[in-house]
Structure formats: structure tokens, C-alpha cells
Coordinates of C-alpha atoms in Angstrom, one line a residue:
X25 CA 119.8 83.8 84.0
X26 CA 118.4 87.1 83.4
X27 CA 118.2 89.5 86.0
X28 CA 114.8 89.4 87.4
X29 CA 114.7 93.3 87.6
X30 CA 113.5 95.2 84.8
X31 CA 110.8 94.4 82.8
X32 CA 112.5 95.5 79.4
X33 CA 115.4 93.3 79.9
X34 CA 114.0 90.2 79.8
X35 CA 110.4 90.1 78.3
X36 CA 111.8 89.8 74.7
X37 CA 114.0 86.7 76.0
X38 CA 111.3 85.1 77.3
X39 CA 108.9 85.4 74.1
X40 CA 111.8 84.0 71.8
X41 CA 112.3 81.1 74.3
X42 CA 108.3 80.3 74.6
X43 CA 108.7 80.7 70.4
X44 CA 112.0 78.2 70.4
X45 CA 109.8 75.5 72.9
X46 CA 106.4 75.8 70.8
X47 CA 108.8 75.0 67.3
X48 CA 110.3 72.5 69.0
X49 CA 107.5 70.4 70.5
X50 CA 105.5 70.9 66.9
X51 CA 108.4 69.4 65.2
X52 CA 108.5 66.6 67.5
X53 CA 105.0 66.1 67.4
X54 CA 104.8 65.6 63.3
X55 CA 107.9 63.8 63.0
X56 CA 107.0 61.5 65.8
X57 CA 107.5 58.1 64.0
X58 CA 110.5 58.9 62.3
X59 CA 112.2 60.3 65.8
X60 CA 111.4 57.2 67.3
X61 CA 112.2 54.4 64.7
X62 CA 115.5 56.5 63.3
X63 CA 116.7 58.3 66.0
X64 CA 115.6 56.4 69.1
X65 CA 113.5 59.3 71.0
X66 CA 112.4 58.1 74.0
X67 CA 109.8 59.4 76.2
X68 CA 112.0 61.2 79.1
X69 CA 113.3 63.3 76.2
X70 CA 109.7 64.5 75.5
X71 CA 108.9 65.1 79.2
X72 CA 112.3 67.2 79.3
X73 CA 110.9 69.3 76.8
X74 CA 107.5 69.3 78.4
X75 CA 109.1 70.4 81.7
X76 CA 111.0 73.0 80.1
X77 CA 107.6 74.5 79.3
X78 CA 106.2 74.5 82.7
X79 CA 109.7 76.1 83.8
X80 CA 109.1 78.8 81.8
X81 CA 105.4 79.3 82.6
X82 CA 106.4 79.3 86.3
X83 CA 109.4 82.0 86.0
X84 CA 106.7 83.9 84.2
X85 CA 104.8 84.1 87.1
X86 CA 107.7 85.0 88.8
X87 CA 108.0 87.9 87.2
X88 CA 104.8 89.0 86.3
X89 CA 102.9 88.1 89.6
X90 CA 99.6 86.9 86.8
X91 CA 98.4 83.8 88.9
X92 CA 97.1 82.3 85.6
X93 CA 100.4 81.4 84.4
X94 CA 100.9 78.9 87.8
X95 CA 97.8 76.8 86.0
X96 CA 99.2 76.8 82.8
X97 CA 102.7 75.5 84.7
X98 CA 100.6 73.0 86.5
X99 CA 99.1 71.7 83.7
X100 CA 102.4 70.6 82.1
X101 CA 103.9 69.3 84.9
X102 CA 100.6 67.3 86.2
X103 CA 100.6 65.9 82.3
X104 CA 104.5 64.5 82.4
X105 CA 103.2 62.8 85.7
X106 CA 100.4 61.6 84.4
X107 CA 101.6 60.0 81.1
X108 CA 104.4 58.8 83.1
X109 CA 107.1 60.5 80.6
X110 CA 109.8 59.7 83.5
X111 CA 109.2 56.5 84.4
X112 CA 112.0 54.5 82.9
X113 CA 114.5 57.3 84.3
X114 CA 116.1 54.9 86.3
X115 CA 116.8 52.1 84.1
X116 CA 118.9 54.7 81.8
X117 CA 121.9 54.3 83.9
X118 CA 122.2 57.9 83.7
X119 CA 122.7 59.9 87.3
X120 CA 122.2 63.1 85.6
X121 CA 118.9 62.1 84.3
X122 CA 117.7 60.8 87.7
X123 CA 118.8 64.5 89.1
X124 CA 116.6 66.1 86.2
X125 CA 113.6 63.8 87.6
X126 CA 113.9 64.9 91.1
X127 CA 114.3 68.7 90.1
X128 CA 111.2 68.1 87.9
X129 CA 109.6 66.7 91.4
X130 CA 110.6 69.7 93.1
X131 CA 109.2 72.2 91.0
X132 CA 105.7 70.6 90.6
X133 CA 105.8 70.6 94.3
X134 CA 106.3 74.4 94.5
X135 CA 103.8 75.0 91.7
X136 CA 101.3 72.9 93.7
X137 CA 101.9 75.0 97.0
X138 CA 101.3 77.7 95.6
X139 CA 98.2 76.5 94.0
X140 CA 97.2 75.3 97.4
X141 CA 97.0 71.9 96.2
X142 CA 97.8 70.0 99.1
X143 CA 96.8 66.5 98.7
X144 CA 98.6 66.0 95.4
X145 CA 101.6 68.2 97.7
X146 CA 101.6 64.9 99.8
X147 CA 101.5 62.5 96.9
X148 CA 104.5 64.1 95.3
X149 CA 106.6 64.1 98.5
X150 CA 105.8 60.4 98.6
X151 CA 106.8 59.8 95.2
X152 CA 109.9 61.8 95.7
X153 CA 111.0 60.3 98.6
X154 CA 111.2 56.7 96.9
X155 CA 113.0 58.5 93.5
X156 CA 115.4 59.7 95.8
X157 CA 115.7 56.2 97.6
X158 CA 116.5 54.9 94.5
X159 CA 118.6 57.8 93.4
X160 CA 120.8 57.0 96.3
X161 CA 120.5 53.4 96.3
X162 CA 121.8 52.5 92.7
X163 CA 124.1 55.6 92.2
X164 CA 125.5 56.6 96.0
X165 CA 125.7 60.0 94.5
X166 CA 128.1 62.8 96.3
X167 CA 124.8 64.8 96.6
X168 CA 123.0 62.6 98.7
X169 CA 122.6 64.2 102.0
X170 CA 121.6 67.2 99.8
X171 CA 118.3 65.8 98.2
X172 CA 117.7 64.4 101.9
X173 CA 117.6 67.8 103.1
X174 CA 115.5 69.1 100.2
X175 CA 112.5 66.5 101.2
X176 CA 113.3 67.5 105.0
X177 CA 112.6 70.9 104.2
X178 CA 109.4 70.4 102.2
X179 CA 108.2 68.1 105.0
X180 CA 108.8 71.0 107.8
X181 CA 107.6 73.6 105.5
X182 CA 104.1 72.1 105.2
X183 CA 103.8 70.8 108.7
X184 CA 104.8 75.1 109.8
X185 CA 102.5 76.1 107.2
X186 CA 99.2 74.1 108.6
X187 CA 98.4 76.3 111.6
X188 CA 94.4 75.4 112.3
X189 CA 93.0 72.5 110.5
X190 CA 89.4 73.4 109.2
X191 CA 87.1 69.9 108.8
X192 CA 84.1 69.5 106.5
X193 CA 81.2 67.2 107.7
X194 CA 83.2 64.3 107.2
X195 CA 86.3 65.3 109.1
X196 CA 88.2 65.9 106.3
X197 CA 90.5 68.8 106.0
X198 CA 89.5 71.6 104.0
X199 CA 91.8 73.5 102.0
X200 CA 91.2 77.3 102.2
X201 CA 92.6 80.2 100.0
X202 CA 94.2 83.3 101.1
X203 CA 94.7 85.1 97.9
X204 CA 92.1 88.3 97.8
X205 CA 88.8 87.6 96.4
X206 CA 86.3 89.8 94.9
X207 CA 83.9 89.2 97.7
X208 CA 87.0 90.2 100.2
X209 CA 87.7 93.0 98.1
X210 CA 84.0 94.4 97.8
X211 CA 83.4 93.7 101.4
X212 CA 85.8 96.8 102.5
X213 CA 85.5 99.1 99.0
X214 CA 82.2 100.3 100.3
X215 CA 83.7 103.4 101.0
X216 CA 86.7 103.6 99.0
X217 CA 86.2 105.5 95.8
X218 CA 84.0 107.9 97.8
X219 CA 85.3 108.7 100.9
X220 CA 88.7 108.3 100.5
X221 CA 88.6 110.8 97.4
X222 CA 86.9 113.4 98.9
X223 CA 89.0 113.4 102.0
X224 CA 92.3 113.3 100.1
X225 CA 93.4 115.7 97.4
X226 CA 94.6 112.9 95.7
X227 CA 92.6 110.7 93.2
X228 CA 94.2 107.5 95.1
X229 CA 97.3 105.2 94.4
X230 CA 97.5 101.9 93.9
X231 CA 100.1 99.0 94.6
X232 CA 102.5 98.6 91.5
X233 CA 105.6 96.9 92.9
X234 CA 106.3 94.8 96.1
X235 CA 109.9 93.5 97.2
X236 CA 109.6 90.8 99.6
X237 CA 112.9 90.2 101.6
X238 CA 113.2 86.8 103.8
X239 CA 116.0 86.3 106.1
X240 CA 114.9 84.3 109.6
X241 CA 117.3 82.0 110.8
X242 CA 114.5 79.7 112.4
X243 CA 111.8 80.1 110.2
X244 CA 110.3 77.0 107.9
X245 CA 111.8 77.9 104.2
X246 CA 111.4 75.8 100.7
X247 CA 114.0 76.7 98.2
X248 CA 114.6 80.3 98.4
X249 CA 111.0 80.8 99.7
X250 CA 110.4 81.5 103.6
X251 CA 106.9 80.7 105.0
X252 CA 106.5 84.4 105.7
X253 CA 107.5 85.5 101.7
X254 CA 105.4 82.4 100.8
X255 CA 102.6 83.9 102.8
X256 CA 102.9 87.5 102.0
X257 CA 103.2 86.3 98.0
X258 CA 99.7 85.2 97.9
X259 CA 98.1 87.7 100.4
X260 CA 99.3 90.2 97.8
X261 CA 97.6 88.4 94.6
X262 CA 94.0 88.1 93.4
X263 CA 92.1 84.7 93.7
X264 CA 92.8 83.1 90.2
X265 CA 90.0 82.5 87.9
X266 CA 89.0 79.1 87.1
X267 CA 89.3 77.6 83.4
X268 CA 85.3 77.0 83.7
X269 CA 84.9 80.9 84.9
X270 CA 87.1 82.3 82.6
X271 CA 85.3 80.5 79.4
X272 CA 82.0 81.5 80.8
X273 CA 83.2 85.4 81.0
X274 CA 84.8 84.8 77.6
X275 CA 81.2 83.3 76.1
X276 CA 79.3 86.1 77.8
X277 CA 81.0 88.6 75.8
X278 CA 81.7 86.8 72.4
X279 CA 79.3 84.0 72.4
X280 CA 79.9 82.9 68.7
X281 CA 84.0 82.3 69.6
X282 CA 85.2 79.2 70.4
X283 CA 87.8 79.1 73.2
X284 CA 90.4 75.9 74.5
X285 CA 90.8 76.5 78.8
X286 CA 90.6 73.6 79.7
X287 CA 93.6 72.6 81.3
X288 CA 92.6 68.6 81.1
X289 CA 92.8 69.0 77.5
X290 CA 96.3 69.0 77.7
X291 CA 96.1 65.1 78.9
X292 CA 92.9 64.3 77.0
X293 CA 94.7 65.2 73.6
X294 CA 98.0 63.3 74.5
X295 CA 99.8 66.8 74.7
X296 CA 99.0 67.2 71.0
X297 CA 98.7 70.8 71.7
X298 CA 100.1 71.8 74.8
X299 CA 100.4 75.7 74.1
X300 CA 96.3 75.9 73.3
X301 CA 95.1 73.3 75.9
X302 CA 96.6 75.2 78.9
X303 CA 94.5 77.4 81.2
X304 CA 93.5 80.5 79.5
X305 CA 95.5 79.7 76.5
X306 CA 94.8 81.1 73.2
X307 CA 96.8 79.6 70.0
X308 CA 97.0 81.1 66.5
X309 CA 95.9 79.1 63.4
X310 CA 99.4 77.8 63.2
X311 CA 99.6 76.7 66.4
X312 CA 101.5 79.3 67.8
X313 CA 100.8 80.7 71.1
X314 CA 100.5 84.4 71.6
X315 CA 101.9 86.6 74.8
X316 CA 100.7 89.9 76.0
X317 CA 103.1 91.9 78.0
X318 CA 101.9 92.4 81.5
X319 CA 103.1 95.7 82.4
X320 CA 101.8 97.8 79.5
X321 CA 99.7 95.5 77.4
X322 CA 102.1 95.1 74.4
X323 CA 101.9 92.2 72.2
X324 CA 104.9 89.7 71.7
X325 CA 104.8 86.6 69.7
X326 CA 103.5 86.0 66.3
X327 CA 101.0 84.7 64.2
X328 CA 97.4 84.3 64.4
X329 CA 93.9 85.8 63.0
X330 CA 92.3 89.3 63.9
X331 CA 90.1 86.6 66.0
X332 CA 92.7 85.3 68.1
X333 CA 94.4 88.5 69.1
X334 CA 90.9 89.6 70.4
X335 CA 90.6 86.7 72.3
X336 CA 94.0 87.5 73.6
X337 CA 93.0 90.7 74.7
X338 CA 90.1 89.3 76.8
X339 CA 92.6 86.8 78.3
X340 CA 95.1 89.2 79.2
X341 CA 92.3 91.6 80.8
X342 CA 93.2 94.8 78.8
X343 CA 89.8 94.8 77.0
X344 CA 87.4 97.3 77.4
X345 CA 85.0 94.3 79.0
X346 CA 87.8 93.6 81.4
X347 CA 89.3 96.9 82.0
X348 CA 87.5 96.8 85.4
X349 CA 89.6 93.8 86.7
X350 CA 92.8 95.0 88.4
X351 CA 96.2 93.2 88.3
X352 CA 98.2 91.9 90.6
X353 CA 101.2 94.2 92.0
X354 CA 104.7 93.2 90.5
X355 CA 106.9 91.5 93.1
X356 CA 110.5 90.7 93.9
X357 CA 111.2 87.7 96.2
X358 CA 114.4 88.1 97.8
X359 CA 116.2 85.4 100.2
X360 CA 119.2 86.7 102.1
X361 CA 120.0 89.4 99.4
X362 CA 122.8 91.7 100.4
X363 CA 122.4 95.4 100.6
X364 CA 123.7 95.7 97.0
X365 CA 121.4 93.3 95.6
X366 CA 118.5 94.7 97.8
X367 CA 119.5 98.6 96.7
X368 CA 119.4 97.3 92.8
X369 CA 115.8 95.8 93.0
X370 CA 114.6 98.9 95.1
X371 CA 115.8 101.1 92.1
X372 CA 114.5 99.0 89.8
X373 CA 111.2 99.3 91.2
X374 CA 111.3 102.8 91.7
X375 CA 112.3 103.4 88.2
X376 CA 109.2 101.4 86.9
X377 CA 106.2 102.9 89.3
X378 CA 103.9 104.6 87.2
X379 CA 102.4 107.9 88.2
X380 CA 100.2 106.7 90.4
X381 CA 101.9 103.4 91.9
X382 CA 103.2 102.7 95.1
X383 CA 106.2 100.3 95.9
X384 CA 105.9 98.0 98.9
X385 CA 108.9 96.5 101.0
X386 CA 108.3 94.1 103.1
X387 CA 111.3 92.6 105.3
X388 CA 111.2 89.2 107.4
X389 CA 114.6 89.2 109.0
X390 CA 116.5 89.0 112.2
X391 CA 117.1 92.0 114.0
X392 CA 120.6 93.3 114.9
X393 CA 121.0 95.8 117.7
X394 CA 123.4 98.2 115.2
X395 CA 126.2 100.6 116.2
X396 CA 127.3 103.9 116.3
X397 CA 128.1 105.1 112.5
X398 CA 131.3 107.1 111.7
X399 CA 129.6 109.5 109.6
X400 CA 128.2 112.2 111.9
X401 CA 124.6 112.8 109.5
X402 CA 124.2 108.8 109.2
X403 CA 121.8 108.5 112.1
X404 CA 120.4 104.7 111.3
X405 CA 122.7 102.6 112.3
X406 CA 122.5 103.8 116.1
X407 CA 118.9 102.6 115.6
X408 CA 119.6 98.9 114.6
X409 CA 117.6 97.2 111.9
X410 CA 117.5 94.1 110.4
X411 CA 120.3 91.6 109.0
X412 CA 119.1 90.9 105.1
X413 CA 121.6 88.2 105.0
X414 CA 123.3 86.2 108.2
X415 CA 126.8 87.5 107.2
X416 CA 126.8 89.4 110.8
X417 CA 130.8 90.2 110.2
X418 CA 129.8 92.8 107.7
X419 CA 128.1 96.2 108.5
X420 CA 127.0 96.2 104.7
X421 CA 124.4 93.5 105.3
X422 CA 122.5 95.6 107.9
X423 CA 119.6 97.8 106.8
X424 CA 119.1 100.5 108.6
X425 CA 115.4 102.6 108.6
X426 CA 116.5 105.0 105.7
X427 CA 113.8 106.5 102.9
X428 CA 114.3 107.2 99.1
X429 CA 112.4 109.3 97.3
X430 CA 109.0 108.1 96.0
X431 CA 105.4 106.7 97.2
X432 CA 106.2 104.2 99.1
X433 CA 104.2 101.7 101.6
X434 CA 106.4 99.6 103.7
X435 CA 105.7 96.4 105.9
X436 CA 108.2 95.4 108.2
X437 CA 108.7 92.5 110.5
X438 CA 111.7 92.0 112.7
X439 CA 112.6 92.0 116.5
X440 CA 113.8 95.2 116.2
X441 CA 111.3 96.9 114.2
X442 CA 111.0 100.0 116.7
X443 CA 113.9 101.6 114.9
X444 CA 112.0 101.9 111.7
X445 CA 109.2 104.2 113.9
X446 CA 111.7 107.0 113.4
X447 CA 111.5 107.3 109.9
X448 CA 111.6 110.9 108.6
X449 CA 109.8 111.9 106.1
X450 CA 112.2 113.7 103.4
X451 CA 111.0 114.0 100.4
X452 CA 106.7 114.8 101.3
X453 CA 105.6 111.4 99.7
X454 CA 102.7 109.8 101.5
X455 CA 104.6 106.9 103.5
X456 CA 103.2 104.3 105.7
X457 CA 105.3 101.9 108.0
X458 CA 103.6 98.6 109.7
X459 CA 105.8 96.9 112.4
X460 CA 105.5 94.2 114.2
X461 CA 105.5 94.0 118.1
X462 CA 108.9 93.5 119.7
X463 CA 107.8 91.3 122.3
X464 CA 105.5 88.0 122.0
X465 CA 104.6 85.6 124.6
X466 CA 106.4 82.9 125.4
X467 CA 104.0 80.0 123.6
X468 CA 104.4 82.2 120.4
X469 CA 108.2 82.6 120.5
X470 CA 108.4 78.6 120.6
X471 CA 106.6 78.8 117.0
X472 CA 109.0 80.9 115.1
X473 CA 109.6 78.1 112.5
X474 CA 106.1 78.6 111.9
X475 CA 106.7 82.3 110.5
X476 CA 105.5 85.7 112.3
X477 CA 102.3 85.9 114.3
X478 CA 101.9 89.8 112.8
X479 CA 102.5 88.5 109.1
X480 CA 100.0 85.9 109.5
X481 CA 97.6 88.3 110.7
X482 CA 98.2 90.2 107.5
X483 CA 97.8 87.0 105.6
X484 CA 94.9 84.7 107.2
X485 CA 93.4 87.2 110.5
X486 CA 91.3 84.1 111.7
X487 CA 93.8 81.7 111.5
X488 CA 96.1 83.9 113.7
X489 CA 93.4 84.2 116.1
X490 CA 93.2 80.6 116.3
X491 CA 96.7 80.4 116.9
X492 CA 96.8 83.1 119.8
X493 CA 93.5 81.1 121.5
X494 CA 95.0 77.4 121.0
X495 CA 92.6 76.6 118.4
X496 CA 94.2 73.7 116.5
X497 CA 91.0 72.5 114.5
X498 CA 87.5 73.4 114.2
X499 CA 84.5 72.6 111.7
X500 CA 84.2 74.2 108.6
X501 CA 80.8 75.6 109.6
X502 CA 82.0 77.3 112.8
X503 CA 85.2 78.6 110.7
X504 CA 82.6 80.3 108.3
X505 CA 80.9 81.8 111.3
X506 CA 84.1 83.9 112.5
X507 CA 85.1 84.7 109.2
X508 CA 81.7 86.8 109.0
X509 CA 83.0 88.5 112.3
X510 CA 86.3 89.4 110.8
X511 CA 85.1 90.7 107.8
X512 CA 82.5 92.7 109.7
X513 CA 85.2 93.7 111.8
X514 CA 87.2 94.7 108.8
X515 CA 84.0 96.3 107.1
X516 CA 83.5 98.4 110.1
X517 CA 86.9 99.6 111.0
X518 CA 87.2 100.7 107.4
X519 CA 84.4 103.0 107.8
X520 CA 85.6 104.5 111.0
X521 CA 88.9 105.4 109.7
X522 CA 87.3 107.0 106.5
X523 CA 85.2 109.2 109.1
X524 CA 88.1 109.9 111.6
X525 CA 89.7 113.1 111.2
X526 CA 92.8 112.1 112.9
X527 CA 93.6 109.6 110.1
X528 CA 97.1 110.7 108.6
X529 CA 96.4 111.9 104.5
X530 CA 98.7 109.0 103.7
X531 CA 96.3 106.1 104.8
X532 CA 93.5 107.9 102.6
X533 CA 95.5 108.0 99.7
X534 CA 96.3 104.1 100.1
X535 CA 92.7 103.4 101.0
X536 CA 91.6 103.1 97.5
X537 CA 94.2 100.0 96.5
X538 CA 92.2 96.7 97.2
X539 CA 95.4 95.0 99.1
X540 CA 96.7 98.3 100.9
X541 CA 93.5 98.9 102.4
X542 CA 93.2 95.1 103.4
X543 CA 96.6 95.2 104.7
X544 CA 95.7 97.9 106.9
X545 CA 92.5 96.9 108.3
X546 CA 93.9 93.8 109.1
X547 CA 96.6 95.7 110.6
X548 CA 93.8 97.1 112.9
X549 CA 92.4 93.6 113.6
X550 CA 95.6 92.0 114.8
X551 CA 96.1 95.3 117.2
X552 CA 92.7 94.8 118.7
X553 CA 93.3 91.4 119.2
X554 CA 96.8 91.6 120.8
X555 CA 95.1 94.6 122.9
X556 CA 92.2 92.2 124.4
X557 CA 94.3 89.0 124.7
X558 CA 95.9 88.9 128.4
X559 CA 99.3 87.2 127.4
X560 CA 100.0 90.1 125.4
X561 CA 101.3 92.7 128.2
X562 CA 102.1 96.2 127.3
X563 CA 102.8 98.4 124.6
X564 CA 105.8 96.3 123.2
X565 CA 103.8 93.2 122.9
X566 CA 101.4 95.4 120.2
X567 CA 102.0 96.3 116.5
X568 CA 102.8 100.3 115.6
X569 CA 102.5 102.5 112.5
X570 CA 103.9 105.0 110.9
X571 CA 102.4 107.7 111.0
X572 CA 100.5 106.4 113.8
X573 CA 97.0 105.5 113.8
X574 CA 94.5 106.4 116.6
X575 CA 93.9 102.9 117.4
X576 CA 92.4 103.2 121.0
X577 CA 90.3 105.9 119.4
X578 CA 89.2 103.7 117.0
X579 CA 89.0 100.5 118.9
X580 CA 86.6 102.5 121.3
X581 CA 84.7 104.7 119.5
X582 CA 83.2 102.1 116.7
X583 CA 79.9 101.3 116.8
X584 CA 78.0 98.7 115.4
X585 CA 74.6 98.0 115.4
X586 CA 73.3 94.3 116.2
X587 CA 76.3 92.4 117.1
X588 CA 76.6 88.7 116.8
X589 CA 75.3 88.0 120.5
X590 CA 72.4 90.4 119.8
X591 CA 70.9 93.6 119.3
X592 CA 72.2 97.1 120.7
X593 CA 75.4 99.0 119.7
X594 CA 78.9 97.8 120.4
X595 CA 82.5 98.6 119.8
X596 CA 84.8 96.8 117.6
X597 CA 86.4 95.4 120.7
X598 CA 83.1 93.9 121.1
X599 CA 83.3 92.2 117.9
X600 CA 86.7 90.6 118.8
X601 CA 84.8 89.5 122.1
X602 CA 82.2 87.7 120.1
X603 CA 84.9 85.5 118.1
X604 CA 86.5 84.6 120.9
X605 CA 83.2 83.3 122.8
X606 CA 82.4 81.6 119.4
X607 CA 86.1 79.8 119.8
X608 CA 85.3 79.1 123.4
X609 CA 88.3 81.2 124.2
X610 CA 86.3 84.1 126.0
X611 CA 88.7 83.6 128.9
X612 CA 91.7 84.7 127.5
X613 CA 90.6 88.1 126.7
X614 CA 90.2 90.8 128.9
X615 CA 86.9 93.2 129.3
X616 CA 88.7 96.2 128.1
X617 CA 92.1 96.9 126.5
X618 CA 95.3 96.1 128.3
X619 CA 96.7 99.1 130.1

């Protein structure tokens, strides 16, 4: 119930909530026999406590964007299922208890989706369907239609997110992660710290705050997460370290210390130490979990020795040995917000920006034509914009193109995105706006429930390329070869950007940040593919940027030695055509950019 914005307003409450549940869990462990025999403690009550702890971890992930907390939430939810804490809930003749069980399943599905555990998601959906059938059959509840809709939304969401099937040697689907991996960041960062710093008077900015807004009526969604929001959420996160990677890294720095980081330990130990067995967990001698504030590194929580606190610094990434690891930007997820709500979150994000911080606003919403404003100096409404919620009878839900004073990087997706091309730079701060195409071919329009094509290019460039080439499945070896060409394109496009004298200084200042750099380079890949594809005819089918990037010059002037098809000097366009040849879709592309 606490507001999601304003770190200082909620972090102390989370710390106290974790402490309370830790004490509650230890109490039921220490007095289990008495509680079972004298007070009739039931397994579903234990499961409810564990579910609350998993829910706390999930919400803490949402508020900090630290993906390792997802692993910890998953550990608790998975243990509840494996130990069947809710197995006898339908025998209690309590509909409210069945609702708790259904909510647990829905939350577990969201966590698994975010962790890309799709085989488990499908198992959970089948189990949830049976639970909903039992619930509606036994109690005939008034909310039966609502739970049927929840199940339908989950199935539609998973189907829509499947753009291309990548198959292994046994023709089994391979689950691919699209979070930022160290290899992907390193592939485009060779010139980011030297050339960008030399070309710009600033030492470089970093992405600190992100506001993701979703309001597309025809797009698949689950809970209050649209498909576009789901994809951008992952795009702006680093790949979480596995438990084994964390343990190896910690043992390298302190080989004599012992760490409890095996998520499976929560099950193997019979839930004996839930706050210590989860991924990346650090527990004091008294069993209390220690936590570290995400934004400024200050600790909250009590208890533990100096050794444990030293371990916490290693896990939190704030020690000298881990100082090189960049944190994920903090994100706000807003589904159909009112303009007042959006302004509140933007104001909070601006307020919490560090000196070198950038705020990114991502809009995935239905467009609105706009109307002339009654105010003479209000130029925004006449240009149109997007509707942040569906109340079309209120002008207050429309977001016209405006600017607030801050270091601001924006990514927009909407049918009336050209309105944002008139953004004035009123305060002299670096500003970049990337806009989706105004028009898309009919075959892409028919798949609007699968999300924005532009967002898909920013999320997974190769999957988007397969979509416009009508490639629905391909072997893993072919995917890897295609990904190598995409990586090569991004690396060379980055070099060309740094060498060009026509690049606006804002891009150079943003280029040192891994996320912002990758988004700009993927934008260039999107532009190159759509300019060469025969179905995308004319400028209204291409993405646009503000300040304008010299895309034509970059795409035609690139020189790469040794193309995928042989030796010689070729441009960036050649790499796109090489990729088309690899996917057996060369006929869909022209030899040069469309006029």
C-alpha cells in the first residue's frame, strides 16, 4: 500500500516487514510441535507465511530493479509447491483460502515469466486451471468469471510473447534470455570510455531512473503488465548471476569464508533457514537476514558479525572488488496511469536523479489526434500524442509532447509518435527521443496483440528480424550465426557513430551507459532493416530520432572488412543482406534503401 515512488518513504517499512516475518518464521520453527499439537497449526498456514515472504521479495525487486531478488522470490514460491503446503486447502471448506491459493499461483507465474522459466510456467498454468475448476465447481463464487479471465490472459500472454521458436538438436524449444549479458555489453563498449569522453565535454551519463508506461487496448497483458512493458523491463536489466556464479565469485575474493547461496537448500533443509538458503542470501549468527539499501548502499536490518557484514557487501556489489559491476536502473511500471499519476512519478524520478543520472520515459500507448488548446502558449495538444489511460472523454489523460528540466532520455512507441519530433530543448540539457514508425505493413498490423515491432527490435533485434521475414522457427545453430551478424552490426555501427562529426553531443554523452548505448545501436539496426525491406515503403514506415541521427550516412558509409559472405569491404547494409541470406529471406529486401 506504500507509494512506489520516493525510496526513503518505503525502504524502512520493507526492512521492518522482513524482520517481522523472519521472527515469525523462526518462532514457528522453534515451537512447531507445540503449535501442531496444542493449537492445530496447519500446513497451509506455514505456506501462507512463506508466500508472504516470497511476495515481499517480489515487490522489493519491483522497487529496486535488482534481479537477484527475483531468484529469492522464486525459491520461496517453488518450495511451497514442492512441499505441497496448499495441497489440502480445498478440503478446508473455506473459499477465502482457495482464493489465497489461486493468488499464490498467479504470483508464481509472474515470477517465472520474468525469470524465463517457460516449461515451469506451462506446468503452473495447468495446475492453476485445475484449481480454478475446483474452486468454481465447489463454491460457485461470484468471481468465477474473473479467474477464468486471469487464466485466459496468461495463456494469451505466453502465446503472444512467442515470436520465433529456436530449436535444439532434438527439436526442443530453447528458452533465450534478452537481459543484458556481460558479453553483449562488452561487444559494443570498446570505444565507449575513450572516444565518447574525448568527443564530449561531459564525462558521460548513466541511466538511473526509468518510467515504463503501457496502455495499448489490443495488446496482450497479464495483471498490470503489457507485453511491451514486459519486454522493456527485461531489456533494461542485466542478466542475474546464477547461484553458482555468485558463490565462485565470492570464494575467489574470500576463499576461507563459507556462503549459503544455493536456492535448492530451501527445500533440502525443509525450509529450516529460508532467509539464508535463498540465492545470494546472507544470514547473521542469530538467523536474521541483513539487507542493503539499493540506492546509496546504506544497510538496514540488525544483528550479525563483522564477517557477515563483509559478505553482505560482496553480495550487494558495493565492495571495492565488485565496484565495477553496474547496477540496473530503477524502474517504475505504470499501467494506464492518469496524467496526475504520471507527473507524480516523473517528478519523483527527477528528484532522485544523481548528478550524472538520466531519466528515461518509455511510452507504449494508443495514439490520439489531439485538439487545439485554449491557451495561446500551449503548443503541445494540437500536435497529438498518446493516451496514458482509456478515458477518452477527458483531455487530462492525453500526454502531449513537453519537456521538463533534467537530463532526459526518452523512448516512445505510439501511432502518433511524429508529434514528439517537435520536442523543444528548453533547458539545454541533453535529450534524445527515439520514435517508432508511424505506419507498418498490414501483416504486422494484424499482430498488434503481440506488441510493438519497434519495441521488439529494441528488445531482441534478431527476433524482430525473423518476424518481418516471416521466419517462425529455426535451429539453434542458425540463430547463433544470425546473432553473430547482429552483434557485428552493432559493434560497427558504434564505431561509425563515434567517428562521425555529425552526431549530436547528446548521443555521445549517453553512449558510455551500457543500456542507452545498446538501445541507440538497436535503433540503427531497426532503421537499416526497415529501409531495406520491400514491405516498408517510405519515411513514414521508418523509425525517427530527435536530435536526428545521420542514418543514411551511417548506413551507406560503414566499412567492414571480411563480410559473412567473403572478403572485401562492405557497408552496414551488406550485413543486413547477409542476415537475410542466412534466413533465406533475401527476396524480401532490396539492394539499396527505399527512396
